[in-house]
């Protein structure tokens, strides 16, 4: 996902003003994925939201002093989002790998059974001698485990996002950034930043 461009950055403006513009864009970027990411099977939106959380978190790690407590809370919450969405993404990467591996094993076994049949019709008893038959169960169980973990992580993500929204994390950060932009250029709050 390509980061959104931040407009109106001004080298002559204070750090706080420029960072406020940056934070508002990164926050809007994060929130723009929420509706889709809350749907269970929207892996792309969930991955994009993780990237957006990471971008916001990294900005806040170096500049939270410009926004006070709302930024500290948002940095922590962005880290939590990034973590759960990262674990979710790991499941999304692992499941297709397991399925591809199972498909290769099945294909190898089909070839071995066909070869053992010697050109005749395939005797069902030949399946009992398929070289990879013991591996299927373990991989199927692993796929079930990863699928269950993914669902659990998605539930955790939904609950986390809901708690952050109800707790006002993102609203408070947005308000802090907007306050910086409304301050007069020579205000003590901007000079301190």
CSV table of C-alpha atoms in Angstrom, one decimal:
chain,number,residue,atom,x,y,z
A,1,UNK,CA,0.0,0.0,0.0
A,2,UNK,CA,1.4,3.3,-1.0
A,3,UNK,CA,1.3,6.0,1.7
A,4,UNK,CA,-1.0,9.0,1.1
A,5,UNK,CA,0.8,12.2,0.2
A,6,UNK,CA,0.9,14.8,2.9
A,7,UNK,CA,0.0,18.3,1.5
A,8,UNK,CA,0.8,21.7,2.8
A,9,UNK,CA,4.1,20.8,4.6
A,10,UNK,CA,6.0,24.0,5.1
A,11,UNK,CA,9.7,24.1,5.9
A,12,UNK,CA,9.2,27.5,7.6
A,13,UNK,CA,6.5,26.2,9.9
A,14,UNK,CA,7.1,24.6,13.2
A,15,UNK,CA,7.8,20.9,13.7
A,16,UNK,CA,4.5,20.6,15.5
A,17,UNK,CA,2.5,22.1,12.6
A,18,UNK,CA,4.1,19.9,10.0
A,19,UNK,CA,3.8,16.8,12.1
A,20,UNK,CA,0.2,17.6,12.8
A,21,UNK,CA,-0.5,17.6,9.1
A,22,UNK,CA,1.3,14.3,8.8
A,23,UNK,CA,-0.5,12.7,11.7
A,24,UNK,CA,-3.9,13.8,10.4
A,25,UNK,CA,-3.2,12.2,7.0
A,26,UNK,CA,-1.8,9.0,8.6
A,27,UNK,CA,-4.8,8.8,11.0
A,28,UNK,CA,-7.2,9.2,8.1
A,29,UNK,CA,-5.4,6.5,6.3
A,30,UNK,CA,-5.7,4.2,9.2
A,31,UNK,CA,-9.4,4.8,9.7
A,32,UNK,CA,-10.1,4.4,6.0
A,33,UNK,CA,-9.4,0.7,6.2
A,34,UNK,CA,-11.4,0.0,9.3
A,35,UNK,CA,-14.8,-0.8,7.8
A,36,UNK,CA,-13.4,-3.3,5.3
A,37,UNK,CA,-10.9,-4.7,7.8
A,38,UNK,CA,-13.6,-5.5,10.3
A,39,UNK,CA,-15.0,-8.0,7.8
A,40,UNK,CA,-13.5,-11.4,8.5
A,41,UNK,CA,-12.3,-12.3,5.0
A,42,UNK,CA,-10.8,-9.0,4.0
A,43,UNK,CA,-7.1,-9.9,4.3
A,44,UNK,CA,-5.9,-7.2,2.0
A,45,UNK,CA,-7.7,-4.4,4.0
A,46,UNK,CA,-6.4,-5.9,7.3
A,47,UNK,CA,-2.8,-6.0,5.9
A,48,UNK,CA,-3.2,-2.4,4.6
A,49,UNK,CA,-4.5,-1.3,8.0
A,50,UNK,CA,-1.5,-2.9,9.7
A,51,UNK,CA,0.8,-0.9,7.4
A,52,UNK,CA,-1.1,2.3,8.2
A,53,UNK,CA,-0.9,1.6,11.9
A,54,UNK,CA,2.8,1.1,11.6
A,55,UNK,CA,3.3,4.4,9.8
A,56,UNK,CA,1.2,6.3,12.4
A,57,UNK,CA,3.0,4.6,15.2
A,58,UNK,CA,6.5,5.4,13.9
A,59,UNK,CA,5.5,9.1,13.4
A,60,UNK,CA,4.2,9.2,16.9
A,61,UNK,CA,7.3,7.5,18.4
A,62,UNK,CA,9.5,10.4,17.3
A,63,UNK,CA,7.0,13.3,17.7
A,64,UNK,CA,4.5,12.5,20.4
A,65,UNK,CA,5.9,15.3,22.5
A,66,UNK,CA,4.1,17.6,20.1
A,67,UNK,CA,0.6,16.3,21.1
A,68,UNK,CA,1.0,15.1,24.7
A,69,UNK,CA,-1.1,12.3,26.2
A,70,UNK,CA,-3.4,11.7,23.2
A,71,UNK,CA,-0.3,10.8,21.2
A,72,UNK,CA,1.2,8.5,23.8
A,73,UNK,CA,-2.1,6.6,24.0
A,74,UNK,CA,-2.4,6.5,20.2
A,75,UNK,CA,1.1,5.3,19.8
A,76,UNK,CA,0.4,2.4,22.3
A,77,UNK,CA,-2.9,1.6,20.6
A,78,UNK,CA,-1.3,1.7,17.1
A,79,UNK,CA,1.3,-0.7,18.3
A,80,UNK,CA,-1.4,-3.1,19.6
A,81,UNK,CA,-3.2,-2.9,16.3
A,82,UNK,CA,-0.1,-3.5,14.4
A,83,UNK,CA,0.7,-6.5,16.5
A,84,UNK,CA,-2.7,-8.3,16.2
A,85,UNK,CA,-3.0,-7.4,12.5
A,86,UNK,CA,0.6,-8.7,12.0
A,87,UNK,CA,-0.4,-12.0,13.6
A,88,UNK,CA,-3.5,-12.2,11.5
A,89,UNK,CA,-1.4,-11.6,8.4
A,90,UNK,CA,1.0,-14.4,9.4
A,91,UNK,CA,-2.1,-16.7,9.3
A,92,UNK,CA,-3.0,-15.4,5.9
A,93,UNK,CA,0.5,-16.2,4.6
A,94,UNK,CA,0.7,-19.6,6.2
A,95,UNK,CA,-2.7,-21.1,5.2
A,96,UNK,CA,-2.0,-21.0,1.4
A,97,UNK,CA,1.5,-22.4,2.0
A,98,UNK,CA,-0.1,-25.4,3.8
A,99,UNK,CA,-2.7,-25.8,1.0
A,100,UNK,CA,0.0,-25.7,-1.7
A,101,UNK,CA,2.1,-28.3,0.2
A,102,UNK,CA,-0.9,-30.6,0.6
A,103,UNK,CA,-1.6,-30.2,-3.1
A,104,UNK,CA,2.0,-31.2,-4.0
A,105,UNK,CA,1.8,-34.3,-1.7
A,106,UNK,CA,-1.6,-35.3,-3.2
A,107,UNK,CA,-0.2,-35.0,-6.7
A,108,UNK,CA,2.9,-37.0,-5.8
A,109,UNK,CA,0.7,-39.7,-4.3
A,110,UNK,CA,-1.6,-39.7,-7.3
A,111,UNK,CA,1.5,-40.2,-9.5
A,112,UNK,CA,2.8,-43.0,-7.2
A,113,UNK,CA,-0.6,-44.8,-7.2
A,114,UNK,CA,-0.9,-44.5,-10.9
A,115,UNK,CA,2.6,-45.9,-11.4
A,116,UNK,CA,1.9,-48.7,-9.0
A,117,UNK,CA,-1.2,-49.6,-11.0
A,118,UNK,CA,1.0,-50.4,-14.0
A,119,UNK,CA,-1.4,-49.2,-16.6
A,120,UNK,CA,-4.4,-51.2,-15.2
A,121,UNK,CA,-7.4,-49.7,-13.5
A,122,UNK,CA,-6.4,-48.3,-10.0
A,123,UNK,CA,-7.0,-50.7,-7.2
A,124,UNK,CA,-8.3,-48.8,-4.1
A,125,UNK,CA,-5.8,-50.8,-2.0
A,126,UNK,CA,-3.0,-49.0,-3.6
A,127,UNK,CA,-4.0,-45.8,-1.8
A,128,UNK,CA,-3.0,-47.5,1.5
A,129,UNK,CA,0.6,-47.5,0.2
A,130,UNK,CA,0.7,-43.9,-1.0
A,131,UNK,CA,4.1,-42.5,0.2
A,132,UNK,CA,2.7,-39.2,1.7
A,133,UNK,CA,-0.5,-40.5,3.3
A,134,UNK,CA,0.7,-40.0,6.8
A,135,UNK,CA,1.6,-36.3,6.2
A,136,UNK,CA,-2.0,-35.3,5.3
A,137,UNK,CA,-3.4,-35.6,8.7
A,138,UNK,CA,-0.8,-33.4,10.3
A,139,UNK,CA,-1.1,-30.7,7.7
A,140,UNK,CA,-4.9,-30.8,7.8
A,141,UNK,CA,-4.7,-30.4,11.6
A,142,UNK,CA,-2.2,-27.5,11.2
A,143,UNK,CA,-4.5,-25.9,8.6
A,144,UNK,CA,-7.4,-26.2,11.1
A,145,UNK,CA,-5.3,-24.7,13.9
A,146,UNK,CA,-4.2,-21.8,11.7
A,147,UNK,CA,-7.8,-21.2,10.6
A,148,UNK,CA,-9.1,-21.2,14.2
A,149,UNK,CA,-6.2,-18.9,15.3
A,150,UNK,CA,-7.0,-16.5,12.4
A,151,UNK,CA,-10.7,-16.3,13.5
A,152,UNK,CA,-9.7,-15.7,17.1
A,153,UNK,CA,-7.2,-13.0,16.0
A,154,UNK,CA,-9.8,-11.3,13.9
A,155,UNK,CA,-12.2,-11.3,16.8
A,156,UNK,CA,-9.5,-9.8,19.0
A,157,UNK,CA,-8.8,-7.1,16.3
A,158,UNK,CA,-12.5,-6.2,16.1
A,159,UNK,CA,-12.7,-6.0,19.9
A,160,UNK,CA,-9.5,-3.9,20.1
A,161,UNK,CA,-10.7,-1.5,17.4
A,162,UNK,CA,-14.1,-1.1,19.1
A,163,UNK,CA,-12.4,-0.4,22.4
A,164,UNK,CA,-10.1,2.2,20.9
A,165,UNK,CA,-13.0,3.9,19.1
A,166,UNK,CA,-15.2,3.9,22.2
A,167,UNK,CA,-12.2,5.1,24.3
A,168,UNK,CA,-11.7,8.0,22.0
A,169,UNK,CA,-8.0,7.2,21.1
A,170,UNK,CA,-8.3,8.3,17.5
A,171,UNK,CA,-10.7,11.1,18.1
A,172,UNK,CA,-8.4,12.5,20.8
A,173,UNK,CA,-5.3,12.3,18.6
A,174,UNK,CA,-7.2,14.0,15.8
A,175,UNK,CA,-8.3,16.8,18.2
A,176,UNK,CA,-4.7,17.3,19.5
A,177,UNK,CA,-3.3,17.6,16.0
A,178,UNK,CA,-6.1,20.0,14.9
A,179,UNK,CA,-5.5,22.1,18.0
A,180,UNK,CA,-1.8,22.5,17.0
A,181,UNK,CA,-2.9,23.8,13.6
A,182,UNK,CA,-5.3,26.3,15.1
A,183,UNK,CA,-2.7,27.7,17.5
A,184,UNK,CA,-1.3,31.1,16.5
A,185,UNK,CA,2.2,30.6,15.0
A,186,UNK,CA,4.0,32.3,18.0
A,187,UNK,CA,2.1,30.5,20.7
A,188,UNK,CA,4.1,28.9,23.5
A,189,UNK,CA,2.7,25.4,22.6
A,190,UNK,CA,4.2,25.6,19.1
A,191,UNK,CA,7.5,27.2,20.2
A,192,UNK,CA,8.0,24.3,22.7
A,193,UNK,CA,7.6,21.8,20.0
